[in-house]
Short mmCIF file of C-alpha atoms and ligand atoms in Angstrom, two decimals:
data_model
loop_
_atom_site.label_atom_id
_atom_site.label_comp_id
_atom_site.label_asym_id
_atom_site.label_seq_id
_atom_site.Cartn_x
_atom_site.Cartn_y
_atom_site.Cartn_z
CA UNK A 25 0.00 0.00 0.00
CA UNK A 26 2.78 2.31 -0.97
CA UNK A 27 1.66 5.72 -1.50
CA UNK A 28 2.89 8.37 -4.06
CA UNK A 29 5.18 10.58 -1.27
CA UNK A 30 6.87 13.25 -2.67
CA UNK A 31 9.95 15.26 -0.51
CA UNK A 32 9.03 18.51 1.66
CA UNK A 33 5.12 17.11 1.46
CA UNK A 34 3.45 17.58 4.70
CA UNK A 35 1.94 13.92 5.77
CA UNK A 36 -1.78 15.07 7.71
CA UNK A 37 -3.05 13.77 10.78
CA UNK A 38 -5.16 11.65 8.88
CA UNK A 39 -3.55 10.23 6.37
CA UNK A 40 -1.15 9.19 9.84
CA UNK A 41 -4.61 8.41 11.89
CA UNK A 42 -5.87 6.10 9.19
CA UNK A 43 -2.44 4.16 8.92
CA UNK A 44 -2.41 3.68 12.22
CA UNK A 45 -5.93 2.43 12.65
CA UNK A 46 -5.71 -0.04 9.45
CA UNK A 47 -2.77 -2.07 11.70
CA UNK A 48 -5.18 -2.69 14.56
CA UNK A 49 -5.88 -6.32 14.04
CA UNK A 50 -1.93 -6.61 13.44
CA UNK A 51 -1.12 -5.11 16.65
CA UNK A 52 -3.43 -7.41 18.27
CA UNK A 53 -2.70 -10.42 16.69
CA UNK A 54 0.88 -9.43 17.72
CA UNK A 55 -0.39 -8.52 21.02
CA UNK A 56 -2.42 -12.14 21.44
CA UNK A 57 1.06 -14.07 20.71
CA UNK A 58 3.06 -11.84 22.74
CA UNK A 59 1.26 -12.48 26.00
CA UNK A 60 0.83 -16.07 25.29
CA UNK A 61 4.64 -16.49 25.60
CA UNK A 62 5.20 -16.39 29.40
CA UNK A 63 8.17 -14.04 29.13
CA UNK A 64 9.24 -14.60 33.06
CA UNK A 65 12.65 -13.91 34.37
CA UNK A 66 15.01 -16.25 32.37
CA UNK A 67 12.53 -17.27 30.06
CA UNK A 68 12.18 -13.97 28.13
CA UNK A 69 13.11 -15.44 24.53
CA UNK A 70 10.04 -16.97 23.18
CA UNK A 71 9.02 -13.17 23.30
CA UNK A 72 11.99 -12.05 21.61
CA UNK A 73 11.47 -14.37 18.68
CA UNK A 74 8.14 -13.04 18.14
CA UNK A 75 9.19 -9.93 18.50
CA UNK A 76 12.18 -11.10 15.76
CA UNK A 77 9.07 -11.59 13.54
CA UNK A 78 7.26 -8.46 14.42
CA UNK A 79 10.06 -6.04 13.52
CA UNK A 80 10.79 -8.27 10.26
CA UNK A 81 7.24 -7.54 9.63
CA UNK A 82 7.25 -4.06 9.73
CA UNK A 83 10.33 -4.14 6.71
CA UNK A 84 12.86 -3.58 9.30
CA UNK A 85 16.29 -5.46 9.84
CA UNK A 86 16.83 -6.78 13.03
CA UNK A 87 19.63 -7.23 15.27
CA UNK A 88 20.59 -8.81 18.75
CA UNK A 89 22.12 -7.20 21.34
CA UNK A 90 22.75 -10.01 23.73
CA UNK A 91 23.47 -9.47 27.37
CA UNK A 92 27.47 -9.31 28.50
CA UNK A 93 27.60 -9.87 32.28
CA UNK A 94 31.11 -8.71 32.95
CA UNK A 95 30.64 -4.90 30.92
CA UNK A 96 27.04 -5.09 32.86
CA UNK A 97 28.64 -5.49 36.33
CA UNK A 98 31.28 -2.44 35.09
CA UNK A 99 28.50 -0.40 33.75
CA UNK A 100 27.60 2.89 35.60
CA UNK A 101 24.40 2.23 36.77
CA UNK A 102 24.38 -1.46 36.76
CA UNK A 103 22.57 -3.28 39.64
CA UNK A 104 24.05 -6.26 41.39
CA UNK A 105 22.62 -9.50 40.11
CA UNK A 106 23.62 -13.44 40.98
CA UNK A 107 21.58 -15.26 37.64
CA UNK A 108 23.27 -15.88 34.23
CA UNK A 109 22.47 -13.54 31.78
CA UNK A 110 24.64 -14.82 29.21
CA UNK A 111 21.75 -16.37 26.61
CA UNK A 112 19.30 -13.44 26.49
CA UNK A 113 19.20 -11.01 23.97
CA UNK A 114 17.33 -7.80 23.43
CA UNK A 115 16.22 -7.42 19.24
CA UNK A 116 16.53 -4.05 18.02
CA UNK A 117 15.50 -2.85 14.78
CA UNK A 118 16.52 0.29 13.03
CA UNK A 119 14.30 2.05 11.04
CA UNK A 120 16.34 4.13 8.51
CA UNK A 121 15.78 7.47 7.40
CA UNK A 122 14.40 7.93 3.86
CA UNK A 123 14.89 9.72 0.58
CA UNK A 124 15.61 13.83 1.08
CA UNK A 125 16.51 13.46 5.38
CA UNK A 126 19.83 15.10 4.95
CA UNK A 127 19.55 16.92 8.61
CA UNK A 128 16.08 18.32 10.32
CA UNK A 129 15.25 15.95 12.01
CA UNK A 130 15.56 14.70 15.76
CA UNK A 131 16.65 10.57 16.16
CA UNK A 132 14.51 8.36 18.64
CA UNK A 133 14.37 5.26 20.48
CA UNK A 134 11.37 3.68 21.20
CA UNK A 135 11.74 0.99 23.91
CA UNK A 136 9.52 -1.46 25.40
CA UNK A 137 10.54 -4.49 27.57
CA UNK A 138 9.64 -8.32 27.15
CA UNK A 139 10.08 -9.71 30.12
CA UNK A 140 6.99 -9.68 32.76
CA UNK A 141 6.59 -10.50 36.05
CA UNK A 142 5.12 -14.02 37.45
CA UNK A 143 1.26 -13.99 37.73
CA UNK A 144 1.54 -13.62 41.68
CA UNK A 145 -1.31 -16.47 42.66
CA UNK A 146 -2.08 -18.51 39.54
CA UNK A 147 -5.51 -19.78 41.24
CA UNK A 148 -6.67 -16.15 41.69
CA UNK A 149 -7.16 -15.54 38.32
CA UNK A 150 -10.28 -15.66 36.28
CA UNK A 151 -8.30 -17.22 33.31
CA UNK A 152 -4.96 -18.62 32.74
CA UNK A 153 -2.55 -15.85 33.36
CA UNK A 154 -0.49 -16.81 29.84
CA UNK A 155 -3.74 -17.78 27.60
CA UNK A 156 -5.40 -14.65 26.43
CA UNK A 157 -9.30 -14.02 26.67
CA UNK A 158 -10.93 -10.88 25.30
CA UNK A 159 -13.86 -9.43 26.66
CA UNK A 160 -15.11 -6.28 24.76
CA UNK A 161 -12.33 -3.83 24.75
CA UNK A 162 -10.03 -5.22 27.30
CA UNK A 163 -7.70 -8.00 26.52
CA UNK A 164 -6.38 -10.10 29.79
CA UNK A 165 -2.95 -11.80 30.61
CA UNK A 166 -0.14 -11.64 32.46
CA UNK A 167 1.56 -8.93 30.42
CA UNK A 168 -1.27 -7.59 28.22
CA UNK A 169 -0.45 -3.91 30.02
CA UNK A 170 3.06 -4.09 31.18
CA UNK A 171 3.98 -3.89 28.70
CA UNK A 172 3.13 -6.11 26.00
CA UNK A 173 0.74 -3.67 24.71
CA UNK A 174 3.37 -0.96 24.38
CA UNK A 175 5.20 -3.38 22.11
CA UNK A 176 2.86 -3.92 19.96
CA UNK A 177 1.48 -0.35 19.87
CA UNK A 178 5.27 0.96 19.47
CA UNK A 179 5.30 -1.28 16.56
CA UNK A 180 2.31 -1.02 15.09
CA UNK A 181 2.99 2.60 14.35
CA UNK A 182 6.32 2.13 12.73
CA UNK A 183 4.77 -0.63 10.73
CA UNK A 184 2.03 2.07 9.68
CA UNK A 185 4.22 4.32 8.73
CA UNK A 186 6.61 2.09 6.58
CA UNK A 187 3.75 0.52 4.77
CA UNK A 188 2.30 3.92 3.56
CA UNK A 189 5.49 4.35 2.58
CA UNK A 190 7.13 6.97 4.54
CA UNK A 191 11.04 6.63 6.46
CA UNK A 192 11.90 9.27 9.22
CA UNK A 193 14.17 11.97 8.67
CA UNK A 194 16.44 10.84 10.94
CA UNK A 195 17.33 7.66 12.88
CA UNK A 196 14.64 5.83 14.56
CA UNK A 197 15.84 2.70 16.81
CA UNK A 198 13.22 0.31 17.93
CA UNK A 199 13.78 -1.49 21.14
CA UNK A 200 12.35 -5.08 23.02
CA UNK A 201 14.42 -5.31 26.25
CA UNK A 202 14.64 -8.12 29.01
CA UNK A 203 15.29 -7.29 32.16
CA UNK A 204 13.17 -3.91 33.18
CA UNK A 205 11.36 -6.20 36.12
CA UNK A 206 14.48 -6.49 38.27
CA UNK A 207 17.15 -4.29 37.21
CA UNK A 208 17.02 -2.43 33.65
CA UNK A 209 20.01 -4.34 32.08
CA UNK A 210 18.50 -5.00 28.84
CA UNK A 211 18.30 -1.13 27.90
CA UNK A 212 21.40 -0.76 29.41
CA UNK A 213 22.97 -3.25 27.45
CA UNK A 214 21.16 -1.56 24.43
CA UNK A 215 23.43 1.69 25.41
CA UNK A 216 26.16 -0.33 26.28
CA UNK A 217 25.80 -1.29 22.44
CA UNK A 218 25.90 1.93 21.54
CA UNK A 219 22.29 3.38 21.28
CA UNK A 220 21.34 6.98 21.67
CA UNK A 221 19.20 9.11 20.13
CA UNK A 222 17.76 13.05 20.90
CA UNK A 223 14.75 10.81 22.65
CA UNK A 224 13.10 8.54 24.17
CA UNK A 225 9.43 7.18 24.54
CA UNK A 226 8.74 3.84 26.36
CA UNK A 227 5.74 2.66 25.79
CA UNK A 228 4.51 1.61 29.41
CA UNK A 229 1.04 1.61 30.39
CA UNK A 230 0.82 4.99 31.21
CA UNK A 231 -2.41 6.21 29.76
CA UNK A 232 -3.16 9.74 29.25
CA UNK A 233 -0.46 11.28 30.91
CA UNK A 234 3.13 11.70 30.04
CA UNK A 235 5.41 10.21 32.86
CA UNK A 236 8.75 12.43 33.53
CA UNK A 237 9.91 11.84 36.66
CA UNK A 238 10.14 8.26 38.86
CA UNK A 239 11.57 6.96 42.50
CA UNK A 240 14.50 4.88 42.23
CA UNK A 241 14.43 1.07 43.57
CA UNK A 242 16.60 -0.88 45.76
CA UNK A 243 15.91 -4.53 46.11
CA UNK A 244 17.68 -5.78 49.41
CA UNK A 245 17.53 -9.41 50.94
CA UNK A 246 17.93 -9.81 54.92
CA UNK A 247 19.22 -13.59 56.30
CA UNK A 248 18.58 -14.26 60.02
CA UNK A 249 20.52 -17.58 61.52
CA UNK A 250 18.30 -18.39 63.94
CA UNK A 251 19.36 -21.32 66.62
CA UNK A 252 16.59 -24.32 65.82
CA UNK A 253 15.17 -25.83 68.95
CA UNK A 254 12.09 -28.12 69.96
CA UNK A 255 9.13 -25.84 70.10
CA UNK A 256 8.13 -26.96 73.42
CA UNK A 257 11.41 -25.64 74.77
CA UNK A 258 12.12 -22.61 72.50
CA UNK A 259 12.04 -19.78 74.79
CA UNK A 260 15.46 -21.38 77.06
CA UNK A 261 17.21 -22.93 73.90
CA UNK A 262 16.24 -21.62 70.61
CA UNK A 263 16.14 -18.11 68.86
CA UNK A 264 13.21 -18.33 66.03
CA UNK A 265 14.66 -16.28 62.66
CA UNK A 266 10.97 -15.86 61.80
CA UNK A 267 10.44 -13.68 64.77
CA UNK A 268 13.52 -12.09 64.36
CA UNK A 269 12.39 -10.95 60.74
CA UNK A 270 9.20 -9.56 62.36
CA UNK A 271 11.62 -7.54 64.36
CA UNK A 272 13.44 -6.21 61.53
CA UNK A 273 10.52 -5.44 59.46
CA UNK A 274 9.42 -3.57 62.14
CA UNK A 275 12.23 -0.88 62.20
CA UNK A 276 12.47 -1.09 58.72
CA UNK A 277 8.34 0.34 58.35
CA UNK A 278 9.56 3.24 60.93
CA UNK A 279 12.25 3.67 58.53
CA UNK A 280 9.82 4.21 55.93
CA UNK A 281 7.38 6.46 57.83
CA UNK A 282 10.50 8.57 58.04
CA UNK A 283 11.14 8.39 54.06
CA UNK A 284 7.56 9.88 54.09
CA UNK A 285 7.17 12.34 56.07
CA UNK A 286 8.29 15.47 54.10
CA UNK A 287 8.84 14.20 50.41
CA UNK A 288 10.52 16.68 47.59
CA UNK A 289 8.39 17.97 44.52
CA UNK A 290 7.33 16.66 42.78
CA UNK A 291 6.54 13.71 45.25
CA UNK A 292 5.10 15.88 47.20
CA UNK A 293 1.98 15.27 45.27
CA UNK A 294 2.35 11.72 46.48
CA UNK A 295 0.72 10.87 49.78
CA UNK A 296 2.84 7.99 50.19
CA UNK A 297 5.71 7.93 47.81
CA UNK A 298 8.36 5.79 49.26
CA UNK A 299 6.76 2.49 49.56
CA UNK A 300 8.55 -0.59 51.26
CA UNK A 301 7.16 -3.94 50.19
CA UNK A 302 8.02 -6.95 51.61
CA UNK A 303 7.68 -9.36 48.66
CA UNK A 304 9.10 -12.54 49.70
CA UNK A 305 10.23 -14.25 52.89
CA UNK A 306 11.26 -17.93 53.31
CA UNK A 307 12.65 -19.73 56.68
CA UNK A 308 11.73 -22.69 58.78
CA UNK A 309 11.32 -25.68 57.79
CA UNK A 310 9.16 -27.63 60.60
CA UNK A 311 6.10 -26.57 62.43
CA UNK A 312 7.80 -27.64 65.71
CA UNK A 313 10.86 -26.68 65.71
CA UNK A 314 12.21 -23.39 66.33
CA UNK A 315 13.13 -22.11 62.92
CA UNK A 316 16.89 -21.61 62.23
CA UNK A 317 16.57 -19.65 59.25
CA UNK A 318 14.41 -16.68 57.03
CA UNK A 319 15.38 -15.21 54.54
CA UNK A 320 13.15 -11.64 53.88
CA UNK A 321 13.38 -10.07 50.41
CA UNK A 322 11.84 -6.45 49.68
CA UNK A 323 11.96 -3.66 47.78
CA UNK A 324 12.00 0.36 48.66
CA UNK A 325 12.24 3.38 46.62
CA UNK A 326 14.52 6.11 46.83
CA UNK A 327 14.18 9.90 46.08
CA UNK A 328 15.81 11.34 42.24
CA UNK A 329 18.94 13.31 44.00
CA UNK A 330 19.19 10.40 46.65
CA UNK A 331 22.66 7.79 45.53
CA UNK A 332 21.35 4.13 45.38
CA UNK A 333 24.18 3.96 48.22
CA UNK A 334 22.18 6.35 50.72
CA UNK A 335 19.36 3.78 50.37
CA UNK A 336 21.75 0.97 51.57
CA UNK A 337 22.82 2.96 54.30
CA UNK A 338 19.17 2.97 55.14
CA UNK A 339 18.26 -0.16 54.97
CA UNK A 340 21.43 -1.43 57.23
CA UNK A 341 20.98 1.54 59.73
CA UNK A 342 17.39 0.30 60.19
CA UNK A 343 18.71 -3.37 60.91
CA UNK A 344 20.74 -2.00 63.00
CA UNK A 345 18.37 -0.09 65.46
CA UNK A 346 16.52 -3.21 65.52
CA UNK A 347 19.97 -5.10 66.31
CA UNK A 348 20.11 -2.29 69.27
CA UNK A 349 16.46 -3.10 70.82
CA UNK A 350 17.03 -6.70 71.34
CA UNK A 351 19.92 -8.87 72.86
CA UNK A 352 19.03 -11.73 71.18
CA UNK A 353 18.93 -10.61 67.64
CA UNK A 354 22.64 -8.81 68.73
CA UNK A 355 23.76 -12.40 69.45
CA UNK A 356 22.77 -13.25 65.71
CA UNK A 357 23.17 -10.21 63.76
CA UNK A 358 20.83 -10.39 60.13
CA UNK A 359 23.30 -10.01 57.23
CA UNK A 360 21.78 -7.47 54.36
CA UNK A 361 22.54 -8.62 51.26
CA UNK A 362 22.06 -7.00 47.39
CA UNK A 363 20.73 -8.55 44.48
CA UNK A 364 18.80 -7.11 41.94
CA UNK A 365 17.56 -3.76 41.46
CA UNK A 366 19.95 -0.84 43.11
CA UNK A 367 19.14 1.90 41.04
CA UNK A 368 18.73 6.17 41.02
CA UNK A 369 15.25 8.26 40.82
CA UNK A 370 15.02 10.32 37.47
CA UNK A 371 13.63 13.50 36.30
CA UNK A 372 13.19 14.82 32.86
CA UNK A 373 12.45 18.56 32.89
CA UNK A 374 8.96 19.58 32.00
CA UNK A 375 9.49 21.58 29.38
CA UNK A 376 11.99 19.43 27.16
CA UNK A 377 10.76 19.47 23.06
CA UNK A 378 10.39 15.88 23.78
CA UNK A 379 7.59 16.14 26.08
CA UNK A 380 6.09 19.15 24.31
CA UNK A 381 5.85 17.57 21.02
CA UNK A 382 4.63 14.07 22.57
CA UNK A 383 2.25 15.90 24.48
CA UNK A 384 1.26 18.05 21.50
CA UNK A 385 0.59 14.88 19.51
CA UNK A 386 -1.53 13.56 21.98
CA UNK A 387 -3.57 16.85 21.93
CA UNK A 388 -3.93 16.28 18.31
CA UNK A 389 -6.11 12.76 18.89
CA UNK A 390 -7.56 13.68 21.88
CA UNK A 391 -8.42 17.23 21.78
CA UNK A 392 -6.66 18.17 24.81
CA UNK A 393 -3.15 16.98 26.25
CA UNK A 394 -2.13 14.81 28.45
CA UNK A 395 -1.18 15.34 32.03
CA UNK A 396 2.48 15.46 32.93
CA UNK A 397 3.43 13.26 35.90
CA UNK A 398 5.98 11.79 38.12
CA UNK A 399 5.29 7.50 38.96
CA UNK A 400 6.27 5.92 42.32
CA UNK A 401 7.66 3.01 40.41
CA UNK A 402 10.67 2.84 38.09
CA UNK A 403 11.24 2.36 34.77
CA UNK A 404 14.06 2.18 32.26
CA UNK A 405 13.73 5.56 31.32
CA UNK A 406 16.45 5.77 33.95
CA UNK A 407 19.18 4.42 31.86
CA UNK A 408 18.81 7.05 28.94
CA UNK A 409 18.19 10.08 31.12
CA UNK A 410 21.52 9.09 32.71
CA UNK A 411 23.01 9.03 29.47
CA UNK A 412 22.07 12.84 28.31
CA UNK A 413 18.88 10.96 26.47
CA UNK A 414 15.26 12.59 27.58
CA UNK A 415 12.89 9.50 28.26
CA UNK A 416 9.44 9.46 28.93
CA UNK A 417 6.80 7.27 29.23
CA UNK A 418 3.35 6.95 27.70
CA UNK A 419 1.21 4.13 26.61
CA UNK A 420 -2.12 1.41 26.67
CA UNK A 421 -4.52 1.89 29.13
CA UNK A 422 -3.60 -1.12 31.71
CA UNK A 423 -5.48 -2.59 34.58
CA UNK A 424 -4.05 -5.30 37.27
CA UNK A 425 -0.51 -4.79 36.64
CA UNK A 426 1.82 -6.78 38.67
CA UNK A 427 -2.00 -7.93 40.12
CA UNK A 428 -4.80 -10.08 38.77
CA UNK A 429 -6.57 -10.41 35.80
CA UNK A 430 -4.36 -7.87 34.45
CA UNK A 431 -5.65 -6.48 31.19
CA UNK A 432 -5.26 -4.12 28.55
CA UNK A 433 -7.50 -1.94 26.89
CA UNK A 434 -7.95 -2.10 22.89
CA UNK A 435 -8.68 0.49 21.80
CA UNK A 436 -5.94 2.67 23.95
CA UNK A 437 -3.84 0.57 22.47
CA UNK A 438 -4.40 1.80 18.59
CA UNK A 439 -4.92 5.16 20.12
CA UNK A 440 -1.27 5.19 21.60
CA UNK A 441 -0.34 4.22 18.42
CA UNK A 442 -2.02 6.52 16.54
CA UNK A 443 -0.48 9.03 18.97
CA UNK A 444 2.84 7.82 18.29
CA UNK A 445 2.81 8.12 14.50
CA UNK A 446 2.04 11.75 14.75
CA UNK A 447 4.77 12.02 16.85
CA UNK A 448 7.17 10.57 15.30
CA UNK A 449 6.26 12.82 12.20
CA UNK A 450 6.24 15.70 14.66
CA UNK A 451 9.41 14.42 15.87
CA UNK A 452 12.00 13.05 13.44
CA UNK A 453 10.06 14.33 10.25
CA UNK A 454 8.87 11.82 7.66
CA UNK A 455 10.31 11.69 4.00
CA UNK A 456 9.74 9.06 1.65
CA UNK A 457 10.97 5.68 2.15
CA UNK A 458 14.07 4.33 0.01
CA UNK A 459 12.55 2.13 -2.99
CA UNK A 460 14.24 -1.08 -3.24
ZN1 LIG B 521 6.67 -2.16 32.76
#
């Protein structure tokens, strides 16, 4: 469906709008096959390979960047991590400018990650977390908002784009990225490789509002050696780690009352921005007998402006007054440990052209623009921001994420896409595409 483009011509929203709109059973055909691959930590590559397929589809030559432990664990920014990361890849495809782009326009990565994160309680769901089920509008899976929808939205507008037979005026890199659950090291990888670009737009659910600043996240793990007894004599002989972690987890809540109490802007807006969640904890291993281990894994944010060290220092200091109120847990002091996710708050200024034009696109769908905000959560925009690279996010319309029955909306899906093509016109400029 190659149209007659000529140079300096001036694509219209709608020719853009229409293009977009024509790829919607595409994108969710896409979408349906994406979410059906259970793209888990370590098992992130039957995604890639559709995602192989996706890009090829669009026109676009593909490439893997595959993951490189050692230059990970030297990389500014890197988090500390204990799995092998040596078979996973992220596919990029770059989408080269056209006939006529000499200069004018601004380069772009889109970026979108893969991986997702386990259903939480299988048995809770409604359906199978990893077979899709539609129902109206909304689309459910594991996945189906964060982010699988972003994918396939980020995609579907390239592939729009290409088949009417436009290029951008400068270079447009698309990115699928493992990794973003636990500590970003597929996009950083992807800048390891070399990426950059004037911007960035990841494609997370973020629905009608443009996301420009985030928390940073530490992920810390706490072992208590407990001394195992017989229940029936445990208060003399034994010291139970499970209490002990109750103890800890204790301090460390104060500790996070304390995070809260007077937050910076904009997380000010936030009633409760720094959240500590406790997401795992494992010890014991006999009803009746005193247990000699636990093992508590959680997560906290951290403040942009606040060193991913400073939050380690937290953590350990709030151990530590819990050390101080009790004898017993002195006797066995917890050891912290780090794995996964150590990582710096961002901020992306307002009034950058990126978010002006992105926002400006959006205006030009939905009659009036977005809302600019700051999320409680991280996201890989992180990496490129650290890098000199503006990143923002804006996507699907999600429900349930990192929940149940998580699901995706439709029809935000083609309208993120639809919001995207103008943008990228707005953006890089579009010339037409090199004939073969
Ligand atoms: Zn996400």
């Amino acid at each position: 469906m190659r149209t007659g483009v000529t140079p300096g011509e001036l694509v219209s929203d709608e020719a853009i709008l229409a293009a977009v709109a024509a790829e919607a059973g595409w994108m969710e055909e896409l979408l349906i096959r994406l979410v059906e691959a259970p793209t888990v930590l370590g098992a992130e590559e039957a995604g890639q390979t559709v995602m192989e397929e996706a890009f090829l589809g669009c026109g676009l030559e593909t490439r893997s960047v595959r993951l490189d432990g050692r230059a990970l664990r030297d990389a500014e920014g890197a988090s500390p991590f204990t799995w092998d990361v040596e078979d996973k890849r992220n596919v990029v495809a770059d989408w080269p400018t056209g006939d006529g782009a000499a200069g004018g326009g601004r380069s772009l990565i889109l970026n979108g990650h893969i991986d997702v994160v386990p259903p939480a309680a299988e048995e809770l769901w409604t359906h199978p977390p990893f077979r899709v089920v539609r129902d109206g509008d909304w689309m459910y899976g594991r996945g189906a908002g964060d982010m699988k929808a972003g994918l396939a939205a980020m995609t579907g507008a390239v592939r729009a784009l290409v088949r009417a037979g436009y290029a951008p005026a400068a270079d447009v890199q698309l990115q699928s990225v493992v990794e973003e659950e636990c500590t970003g090291h597929g996009a950083l990888q992807c800048l390891l490789d070399g990426a950059r670009a004037d911007g960035c737009v990841i494609t997370e659910p973020h629905p009608d509002h443009i996301t420009v600043a985030q928390v940073g996240v530490l992920w810390f793990h706490i072992d208590i050696a407990g001394v195992p007894a017989h229940a029936a004599r445990a208060s003399r002989l034994g010291f139970n780690a499970i209490d002990a972690a109750v103890e800890v987890l204790a301090a460390l809540r104060r500790h996070e009352a304390r995070l809260n109490e007077d937050p910076p802007p904009p997380f000010d807006a936030f009633e409760h921005p720094i959240n500590l969640n406790p997401g795992m904890i494992s010890g014991g291993d006999w009803p009746s007998t005193v247990a000699a281990t636990c093992t508590l894994s959680s997560r906290i944010g951290l403040y942009p402006g606040q060193d991913p060290e400073e939050a380690c220092a937290g953590v350990e200091a709030a151990v530590a007054e819990a050390v101080a109120a009790s004898p017993r847990l002195a006797e066995h002091p917890p050891r912290v440990r780090y794995d996964g996710f150590s990582c710096e708050g961002s901020v992306v200024d307002k009034g950058e052209p990126l978010v002006q034009t992105l926002s400006g696109a959006y205006g030009r769908l939905h009659g009036e623009r977005p809302a600019v905000e700051a999320t409680t959560a991280t996201t890989d925009a992180r990496h490129f921001i650290r890098m000199g690279i503006p990143a923002v996010c804006f996507g699907p319309r999600g429900e349930g994420i990192h929940g149940i029955d998580e699901r995706v909306s439709l029809r935000s899906v083609v309208e993120s896409a639809q919001v995207l093509g103008l943008f990228v016109r707005d953006w890089c400029g579009l010339v037409p595409g090199r004939k073969e």
